[in-house]
């Protein structure tokens, strides 16, 4: 079988659903998987490495990336700009790596418009009640903050339903099962007719 | 997670591609998978059991099944009729079983028209050269018969490409890998947004 090009994998889902845990387990299962590295206008923090944690760019350079359509998505957050460099993602995919993007529904919408063959996954907790338990269990957030997060989660559910581009839902009851399902999705997507149809023309 | 309804899984592919071997391995991996049982007008052979090997019906009964749209597909083969009973398939799916149908592209076309959410898989050998080797290796077929099978395989490739409904291609180089990929496809299909979206409305 010929070496396949990697795919872009977009994962969204409410904060507290356990995305990072599931992704960490998935990365233990597969070598051909990496995170995207974002471009940002914020200053590097001590210990952060350019090209590994972020690509640190000036506001001018960032604006130029936006203008030249060099970003798959971008957003501003507390005065700093963040974006996903298209070239970086495409290069890793060419190397056969699946590139993971952990972003909110609005960012996912931008990415999907530019990369319609991305694998679009929405990851949720087993229930909102369970999400509330998890957020309370952390013991780090005030009651008001937790209420805010739950409202945000509900809004994201509604956005995800209306978005129409999510292909898969992962229910994170057990992170190991969730990682196994994500692994299966990546394997299944490599078996797509569109990915392999050339074999039907090779005689 | 709630008990999910099973899916109809249609597998096509040239004779000699190794469908039965791959399916046998897949069945070792999963309990929730069964073959469909066909209705036929041919007489039972010694040892065959009605309702297990086939549903044995009269020509009259078969014609009535066709008229009442009780078959997902049907065909005549050396004077006998064969068909897939819709009710049997739906009932097993309700029980949570994935139901396998091993049929040619023309039959798959009939099934897909009636069950558009079936999982449609085309299984091929690594190459036609390899298919030829396998057919010769059996030592059971004449050269002419092998040439006929290869021509038939080529025709099926072309039919599969034109059909437009196959979602996945499995390349059977190693039957264990092929079974693993089919297993992953079934898992991934259970994660489909359409299968799980109700969780986004449960508050």
Coordinates of C-alpha atoms in Angstrom, one line a residue, chain A:
Chain A
X1 CA 0.0 0.0 0.0
X2 CA 1.3 3.4 -0.9
X3 CA 2.1 6.0 1.9
X4 CA -1.0 8.0 2.5
X5 CA -1.2 11.7 3.0
X6 CA -2.3 12.7 6.5
X7 CA -5.6 14.4 7.2
X8 CA -6.6 17.5 9.1
X9 CA -8.6 16.5 12.2
X10 CA -10.7 19.2 13.9
X11 CA -11.9 18.5 17.4
X12 CA -14.4 20.8 19.1
X13 CA -16.4 20.3 22.3
X14 CA -17.2 22.1 25.6
X15 CA -14.5 22.9 28.1
X16 CA -14.4 20.1 30.7
X17 CA -15.4 17.4 28.2
X18 CA -11.9 15.9 28.5
X19 CA -10.5 16.7 25.0
X20 CA -6.9 16.9 26.2
X21 CA -7.0 13.6 28.1
X22 CA -8.6 11.8 25.1
X23 CA -6.1 13.3 22.7
X24 CA -3.2 12.3 24.9
X25 CA -4.4 8.7 24.9
X26 CA -4.9 8.8 21.2
X27 CA -1.3 10.0 20.7
X28 CA -0.1 7.0 22.7
X29 CA -1.9 4.8 20.2
X30 CA -0.6 6.4 17.1
X31 CA 2.7 7.9 16.0
X32 CA 1.4 9.6 12.9
X33 CA -0.5 12.3 14.8
X34 CA 0.6 15.8 15.8
X35 CA -0.9 19.1 17.0
X36 CA -0.9 22.1 14.8
X37 CA 1.3 24.9 15.9
X38 CA -0.5 28.3 15.9
X39 CA 0.8 31.7 15.0
X40 CA 0.3 34.3 17.6
X41 CA 1.1 38.0 18.3
X42 CA 1.5 37.4 22.0
X43 CA 5.0 37.4 23.5
X44 CA 6.6 34.1 24.3
X45 CA 6.4 33.0 27.9
X46 CA 9.6 31.8 29.7
X47 CA 10.4 28.3 28.4
X48 CA 8.2 28.5 25.3
X49 CA 10.0 27.7 22.0
X50 CA 9.2 29.4 18.7
X51 CA 8.0 26.9 16.1
X52 CA 7.1 24.4 18.8
X53 CA 4.7 26.1 21.2
X54 CA 3.8 28.9 18.8
X55 CA 5.1 30.8 15.8
X56 CA 5.6 34.2 17.4
X57 CA 4.9 36.9 14.9
X58 CA 4.4 40.7 14.9
X59 CA 0.9 42.2 14.5
X60 CA 2.0 43.4 11.1
X61 CA 3.1 39.9 10.0
X62 CA -0.1 38.4 11.4
X63 CA -2.3 40.9 9.5
X64 CA -0.4 40.0 6.3
X65 CA -1.1 36.3 6.9
X66 CA -4.8 37.1 7.2
X67 CA -4.7 39.2 4.0
X68 CA -2.9 36.6 2.0
X69 CA -5.2 33.8 3.2
X70 CA -2.2 32.1 4.9
X71 CA -4.3 31.1 7.9
X72 CA -7.0 28.4 8.1
X73 CA -8.7 30.3 10.9
X74 CA -7.9 33.1 13.2
X75 CA -9.3 34.9 16.3
X76 CA -8.4 37.6 18.7
X77 CA -8.3 36.7 22.4
X78 CA -7.6 39.3 25.2
X79 CA -5.8 41.6 22.8
X80 CA -3.7 38.9 21.1
X81 CA -4.2 37.3 17.7
X82 CA -4.0 33.5 17.2
X83 CA -4.3 31.6 13.9
X84 CA -3.6 28.3 12.2
X85 CA -0.9 28.6 9.5
X86 CA -2.1 26.8 6.4
X87 CA 1.4 26.0 5.1
X88 CA 2.5 24.3 8.3
X89 CA -0.6 22.1 8.4
X90 CA -0.3 21.1 4.7
X91 CA 3.4 20.3 5.1
X92 CA 2.8 18.0 8.0
X93 CA 0.0 16.3 6.1
X94 CA 2.3 15.8 3.1
X95 CA 4.7 14.0 5.5
X96 CA 1.9 11.6 6.3
X97 CA 1.0 13.1 9.7
X98 CA -2.6 13.6 10.8
X99 CA -2.7 17.2 12.2
X100 CA -5.0 17.9 15.1
X101 CA -6.8 21.2 15.7
X102 CA -8.5 21.7 19.0
X103 CA -10.8 24.7 18.4
X104 CA -14.3 26.1 19.1
X105 CA -17.2 25.7 16.7
X106 CA -16.7 29.2 15.2
X107 CA -13.0 28.5 14.3
X108 CA -14.0 25.0 13.0
X109 CA -16.4 26.7 10.7
X110 CA -13.6 28.8 9.2
X111 CA -11.4 25.8 8.8
X112 CA -14.1 23.7 7.2
X113 CA -14.7 26.4 4.6
X114 CA -11.1 26.2 3.5
X115 CA -10.4 22.5 4.1
X116 CA -13.7 20.7 3.4
X117 CA -12.1 17.2 3.6
X118 CA -11.0 17.7 7.2
X119 CA -12.3 15.1 9.6
X120 CA -14.7 17.1 11.9
X121 CA -15.3 15.7 15.4
X122 CA -17.4 17.0 18.3
X123 CA -16.4 15.6 21.7
X124 CA -18.9 15.7 24.5
X125 CA -19.2 14.5 28.1
X126 CA -21.8 11.7 28.7
X127 CA -24.3 14.4 29.9
X128 CA -24.4 18.0 31.0
X129 CA -25.0 16.8 34.5
X130 CA -21.7 14.9 34.3
X131 CA -20.0 17.9 32.9
X132 CA -21.2 19.9 35.9
X133 CA -19.9 17.2 38.2
X134 CA -16.5 17.3 36.5
X135 CA -16.3 21.1 36.7
X136 CA -17.3 21.1 40.4
X137 CA -14.9 18.2 41.1
X138 CA -12.0 20.3 39.9
X139 CA -12.6 22.6 42.9
X140 CA -10.9 25.5 41.0
X141 CA -13.9 27.4 39.7
X142 CA -16.5 29.5 41.4
X143 CA -20.2 28.6 41.2
X144 CA -20.7 31.5 38.9
X145 CA -17.9 30.5 36.6
X146 CA -19.3 26.9 36.5
X147 CA -22.7 28.2 35.5
X148 CA -21.0 30.3 32.8
X149 CA -19.2 27.2 31.4
X150 CA -22.4 25.2 31.4
X151 CA -24.2 27.9 29.5
X152 CA -21.3 28.1 27.1
X153 CA -21.5 24.3 26.6
X154 CA -25.2 24.5 25.8
X155 CA -24.6 27.2 23.3
X156 CA -21.8 25.1 21.7
X157 CA -24.2 22.1 21.4
X158 CA -26.6 24.3 19.6
X159 CA -23.9 25.8 17.4
X160 CA -22.6 22.3 16.6
X161 CA -26.1 21.1 15.6
X162 CA -26.6 24.1 13.3
X163 CA -23.1 24.0 11.9
X164 CA -23.9 20.8 9.9
X165 CA -20.2 19.9 9.2
X166 CA -19.4 17.7 12.2
X167 CA -19.2 14.1 11.0
X168 CA -18.6 12.3 14.2
X169 CA -19.6 12.7 17.9
X170 CA -17.3 11.1 20.6
X171 CA -19.0 10.7 23.9
X172 CA -16.2 10.8 26.5
X173 CA -17.5 8.5 29.2
X174 CA -14.3 6.5 29.4
X175 CA -11.3 8.3 27.9
X176 CA -9.8 4.9 26.8
X177 CA -12.9 4.1 24.8
X178 CA -13.1 7.6 23.4
X179 CA -9.5 7.4 22.2
X180 CA -10.2 4.0 20.7
X181 CA -13.1 5.4 18.8
X182 CA -11.1 8.3 17.5
X183 CA -8.4 5.9 16.5
X184 CA -11.1 3.9 14.6
X185 CA -12.3 7.0 12.9
X186 CA -8.8 7.8 11.6
X187 CA -8.4 4.2 10.3
X188 CA -11.8 4.3 8.7
X189 CA -11.2 7.6 7.1
X190 CA -8.1 6.2 5.4
X191 CA -10.3 3.5 3.9
X192 CA -12.6 6.1 2.3
X193 CA -13.4 5.4 -1.4
X194 CA -12.1 8.8 -2.4
X195 CA -8.7 8.1 -0.7
X196 CA -8.2 4.7 -2.3
X197 CA -10.2 4.7 -5.6
X198 CA -7.0 4.9 -7.7
X199 CA -6.4 1.2 -7.0
X200 CA -9.5 0.5 -9.2
X201 CA -7.7 2.1 -12.2
X202 CA -4.4 0.2 -11.7
X203 CA -4.4 -2.8 -13.9

